[in-house]
Short mmCIF file of C-alpha atoms in Angstrom, two decimals:
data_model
loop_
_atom_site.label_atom_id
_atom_site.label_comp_id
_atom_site.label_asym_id
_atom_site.label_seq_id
_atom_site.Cartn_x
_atom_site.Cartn_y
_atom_site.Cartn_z
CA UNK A 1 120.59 212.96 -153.90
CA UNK A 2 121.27 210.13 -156.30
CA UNK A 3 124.19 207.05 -156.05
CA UNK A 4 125.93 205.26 -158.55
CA UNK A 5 127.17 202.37 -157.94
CA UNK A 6 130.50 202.48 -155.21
CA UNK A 7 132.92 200.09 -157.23
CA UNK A 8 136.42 201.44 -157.22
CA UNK A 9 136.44 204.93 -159.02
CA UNK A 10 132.97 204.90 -159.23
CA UNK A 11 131.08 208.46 -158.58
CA UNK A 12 128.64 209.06 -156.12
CA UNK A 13 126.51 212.42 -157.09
CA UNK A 14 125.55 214.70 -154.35
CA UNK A 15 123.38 218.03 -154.23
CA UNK A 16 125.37 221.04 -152.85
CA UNK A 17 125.73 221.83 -150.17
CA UNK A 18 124.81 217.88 -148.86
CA UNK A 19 128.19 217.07 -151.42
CA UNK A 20 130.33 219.88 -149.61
CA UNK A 21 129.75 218.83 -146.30
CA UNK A 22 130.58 215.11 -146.93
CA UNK A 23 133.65 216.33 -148.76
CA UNK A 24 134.89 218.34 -145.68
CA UNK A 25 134.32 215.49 -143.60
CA UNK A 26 136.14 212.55 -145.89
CA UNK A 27 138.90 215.28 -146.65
CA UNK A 28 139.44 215.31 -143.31
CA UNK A 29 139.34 211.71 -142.17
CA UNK A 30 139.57 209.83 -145.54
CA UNK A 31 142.13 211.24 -148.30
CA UNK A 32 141.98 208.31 -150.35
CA UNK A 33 138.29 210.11 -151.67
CA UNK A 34 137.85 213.04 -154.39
CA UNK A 35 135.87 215.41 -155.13
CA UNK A 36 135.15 217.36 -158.29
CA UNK A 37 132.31 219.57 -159.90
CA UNK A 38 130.16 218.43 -162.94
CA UNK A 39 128.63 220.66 -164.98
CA UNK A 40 125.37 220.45 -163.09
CA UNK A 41 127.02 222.31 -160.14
CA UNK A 42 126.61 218.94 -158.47
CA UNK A 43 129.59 217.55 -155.91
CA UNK A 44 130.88 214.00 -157.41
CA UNK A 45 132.64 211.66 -155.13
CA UNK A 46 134.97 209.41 -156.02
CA UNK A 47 135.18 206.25 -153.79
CA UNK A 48 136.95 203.16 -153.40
CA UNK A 49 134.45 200.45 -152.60
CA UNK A 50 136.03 199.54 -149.29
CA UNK A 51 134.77 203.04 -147.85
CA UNK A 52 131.18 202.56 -149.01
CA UNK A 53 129.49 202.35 -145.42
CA UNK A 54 131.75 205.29 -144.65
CA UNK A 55 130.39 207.25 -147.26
CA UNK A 56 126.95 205.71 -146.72
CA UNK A 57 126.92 206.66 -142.53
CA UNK A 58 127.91 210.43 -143.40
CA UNK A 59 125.44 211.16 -145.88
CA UNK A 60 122.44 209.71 -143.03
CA UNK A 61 124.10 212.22 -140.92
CA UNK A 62 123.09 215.01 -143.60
CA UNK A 63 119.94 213.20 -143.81
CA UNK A 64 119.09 212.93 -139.89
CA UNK A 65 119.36 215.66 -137.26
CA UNK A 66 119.75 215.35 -133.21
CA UNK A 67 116.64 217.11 -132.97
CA UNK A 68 114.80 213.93 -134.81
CA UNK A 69 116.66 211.80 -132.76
CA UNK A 70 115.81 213.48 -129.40
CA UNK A 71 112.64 213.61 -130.41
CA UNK A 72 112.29 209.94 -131.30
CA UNK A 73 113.96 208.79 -127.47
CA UNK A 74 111.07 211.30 -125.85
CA UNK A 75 108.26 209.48 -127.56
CA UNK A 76 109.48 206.79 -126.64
CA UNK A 77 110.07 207.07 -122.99
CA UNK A 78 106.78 209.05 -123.04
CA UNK A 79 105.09 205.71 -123.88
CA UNK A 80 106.61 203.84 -121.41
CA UNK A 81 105.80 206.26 -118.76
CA UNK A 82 102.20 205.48 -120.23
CA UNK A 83 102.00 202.33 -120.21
CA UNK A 84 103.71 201.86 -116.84
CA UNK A 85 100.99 204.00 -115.47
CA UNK A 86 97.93 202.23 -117.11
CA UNK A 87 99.53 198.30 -116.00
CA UNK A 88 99.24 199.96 -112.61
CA UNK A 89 95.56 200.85 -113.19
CA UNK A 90 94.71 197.58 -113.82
CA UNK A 91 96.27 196.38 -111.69
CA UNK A 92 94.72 198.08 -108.86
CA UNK A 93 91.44 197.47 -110.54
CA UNK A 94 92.03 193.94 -110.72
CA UNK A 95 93.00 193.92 -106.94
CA UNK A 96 89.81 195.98 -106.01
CA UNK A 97 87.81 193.14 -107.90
CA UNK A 98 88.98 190.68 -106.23
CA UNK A 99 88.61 192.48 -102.88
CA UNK A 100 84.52 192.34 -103.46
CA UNK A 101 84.45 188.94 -105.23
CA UNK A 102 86.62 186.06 -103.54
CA UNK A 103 86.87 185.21 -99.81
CA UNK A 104 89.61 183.04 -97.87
CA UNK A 105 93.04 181.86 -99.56
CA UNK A 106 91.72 182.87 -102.94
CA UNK A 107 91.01 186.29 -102.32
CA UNK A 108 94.66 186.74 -100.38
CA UNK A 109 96.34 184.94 -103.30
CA UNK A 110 94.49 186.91 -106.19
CA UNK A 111 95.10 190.11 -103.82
CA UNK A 112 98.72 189.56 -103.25
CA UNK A 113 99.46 188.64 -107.45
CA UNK A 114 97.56 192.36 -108.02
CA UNK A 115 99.50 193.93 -105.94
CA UNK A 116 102.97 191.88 -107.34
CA UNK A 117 102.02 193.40 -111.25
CA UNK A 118 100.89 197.05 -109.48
CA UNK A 119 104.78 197.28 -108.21
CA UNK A 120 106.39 195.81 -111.44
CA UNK A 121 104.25 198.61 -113.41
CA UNK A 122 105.65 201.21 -110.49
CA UNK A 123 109.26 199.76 -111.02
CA UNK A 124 109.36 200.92 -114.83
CA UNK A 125 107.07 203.59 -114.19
CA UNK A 126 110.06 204.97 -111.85
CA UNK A 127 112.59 203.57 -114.72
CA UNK A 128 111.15 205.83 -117.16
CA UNK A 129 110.98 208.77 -115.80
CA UNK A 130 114.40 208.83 -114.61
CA UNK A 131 115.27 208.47 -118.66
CA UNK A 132 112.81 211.25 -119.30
CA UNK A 133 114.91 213.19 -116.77
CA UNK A 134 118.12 212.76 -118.68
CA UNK A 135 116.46 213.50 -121.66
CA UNK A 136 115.24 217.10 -120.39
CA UNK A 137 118.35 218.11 -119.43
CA UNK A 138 119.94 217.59 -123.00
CA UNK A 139 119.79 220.47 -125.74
CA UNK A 140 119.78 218.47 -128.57
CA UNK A 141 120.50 221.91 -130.66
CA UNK A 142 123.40 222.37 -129.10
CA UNK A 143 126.26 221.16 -131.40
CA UNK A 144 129.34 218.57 -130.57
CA UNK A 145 132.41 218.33 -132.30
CA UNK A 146 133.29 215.07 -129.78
CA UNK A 147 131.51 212.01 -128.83
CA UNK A 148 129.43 212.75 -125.32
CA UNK A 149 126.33 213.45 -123.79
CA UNK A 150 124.02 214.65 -126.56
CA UNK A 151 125.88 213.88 -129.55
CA UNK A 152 125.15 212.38 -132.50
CA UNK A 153 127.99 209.68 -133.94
CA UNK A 154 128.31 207.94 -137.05
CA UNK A 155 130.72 205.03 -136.77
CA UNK A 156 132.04 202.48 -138.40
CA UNK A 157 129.54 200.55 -135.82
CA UNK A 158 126.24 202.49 -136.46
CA UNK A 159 124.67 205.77 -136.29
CA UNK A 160 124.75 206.78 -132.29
CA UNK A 161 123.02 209.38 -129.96
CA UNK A 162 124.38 209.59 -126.45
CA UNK A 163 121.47 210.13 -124.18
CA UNK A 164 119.37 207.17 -122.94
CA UNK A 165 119.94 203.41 -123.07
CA UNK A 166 117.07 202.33 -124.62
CA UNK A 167 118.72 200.68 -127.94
CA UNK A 168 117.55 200.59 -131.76
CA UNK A 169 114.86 203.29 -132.09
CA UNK A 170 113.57 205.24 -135.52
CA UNK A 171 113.05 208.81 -136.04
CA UNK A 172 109.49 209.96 -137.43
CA UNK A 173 110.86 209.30 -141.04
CA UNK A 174 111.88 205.81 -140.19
CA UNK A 175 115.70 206.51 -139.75
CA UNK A 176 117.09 203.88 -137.77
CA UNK A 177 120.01 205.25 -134.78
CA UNK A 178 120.92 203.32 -131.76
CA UNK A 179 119.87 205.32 -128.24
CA UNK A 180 122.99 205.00 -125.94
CA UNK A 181 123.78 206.27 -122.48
CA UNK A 182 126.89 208.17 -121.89
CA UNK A 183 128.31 205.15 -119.49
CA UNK A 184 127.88 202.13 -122.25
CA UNK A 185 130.94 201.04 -123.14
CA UNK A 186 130.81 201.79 -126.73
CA UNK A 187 130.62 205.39 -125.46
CA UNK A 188 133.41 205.16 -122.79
CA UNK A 189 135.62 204.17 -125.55
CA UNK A 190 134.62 206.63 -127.84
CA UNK A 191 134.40 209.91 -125.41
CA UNK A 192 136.25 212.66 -126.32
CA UNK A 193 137.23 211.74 -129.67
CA UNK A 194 136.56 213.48 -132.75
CA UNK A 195 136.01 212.60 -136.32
CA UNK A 196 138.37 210.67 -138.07
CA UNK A 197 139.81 209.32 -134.83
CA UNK A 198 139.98 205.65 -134.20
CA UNK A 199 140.14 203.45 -130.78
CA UNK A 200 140.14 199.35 -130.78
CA UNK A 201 136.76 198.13 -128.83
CA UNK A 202 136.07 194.56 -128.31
CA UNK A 203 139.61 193.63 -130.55
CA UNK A 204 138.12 195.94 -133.70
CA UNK A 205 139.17 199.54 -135.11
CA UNK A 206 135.86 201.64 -134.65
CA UNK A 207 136.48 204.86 -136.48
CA UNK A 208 134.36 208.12 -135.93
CA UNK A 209 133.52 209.22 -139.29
CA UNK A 210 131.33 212.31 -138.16
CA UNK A 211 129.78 214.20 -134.89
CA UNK A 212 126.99 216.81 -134.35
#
């Protein structure tokens, strides 16, 4: 797609059907936008400036699917379960050398600090594949039409997907989204509701503009 710039009146030109499905979604939840047809078949919107990172948040959701984003929290996790399990390596290996090369109150000191970084490596080895867990029990091609487990949000706070809580992550393509679980308390304020529905959270309006 291509922008113009979003000063008041200004159009923003959209490919169908990328165009249609941001006009069903701001002709829902933001009247104040319209929509005609140039003579390239193409969707213009017609903004006021003060709903730019509206507009801009529902045209990433066109742009990024669930699947990317599920995708992007499994790598993730998958790489913590890795290196979890190789910090425990070495640290058994580093235990086992000092096992044959110290003696007395160096060897149980050097022993004892091994086997403190094996159980910190087993601690987020354990951490991770609890979130890998969660993450195998969500279908993320099954759609939402309200914020919960497995959905993808855009907000008037960021792009969300209710899964893990693992924070800021990027799909493949380098689309940033923020990896929630379903008990933060963004998402406790925001569960059940549907797009173009508003709640106050920390003393702000947070609007959903769109859910998949």
């Amino acid at each position: 797609f291509r922008t113009e710039s979003l000063s008041p009146g200004a159009p923003m030109v959209l490919p169908s059907p990328v165009g249609e499905s941001v006009a069903a979604n701001f002709t829902r939840s933001s009247p104040c936008f319209a929509f005609t047809s140039d003579q390239q078949g193409e969707l213009c919107v017609c903004a006021s400036f003060k709903y730019a990172f509206e507009l801009q948040a529902l045209l990433l959701m066109q742009l990024i699917s669930k699947c990317d984003c599920h995708a992007a929290c499994l790598a993730y996790v998958e790489r913590r379960i890795t290196e979890s399990r190789m910090g425990m390596a070495a640290a058994q290996e580093s235990s086992n050398t000092e096992t044959k090369s110290s003696a007395g109150d160096k060897y149980e000191t050097g022993r004892a600090m091994a086997q403190q970084e094996r159980d910190r490596h087993a601690v987020q080895l354990h951490e991770a594949q609890q979130l890998l867990a969660v993450l195998q029990k969500i279908n993320p091609d099954r759609p939402s039409d309200t914020v919960r487990q497995g959905a993808l949000a855009a907000t008037t706070l960021g792009l969300f997907y209710v899964s893990v809580g693992v924070g800021k992550l990027q799909t493949a393509d380098g689309k940033a989204f923020l990896a929630v679980s379903p008990v933060a308390p963004i998402v406790a304020a925001l569960g059940g509701r549907r797009a173009g529905e508003e709640v106050v959270f920390n003393g702000k309006t947070v609007q959903v503009l769109a859910v998949s």
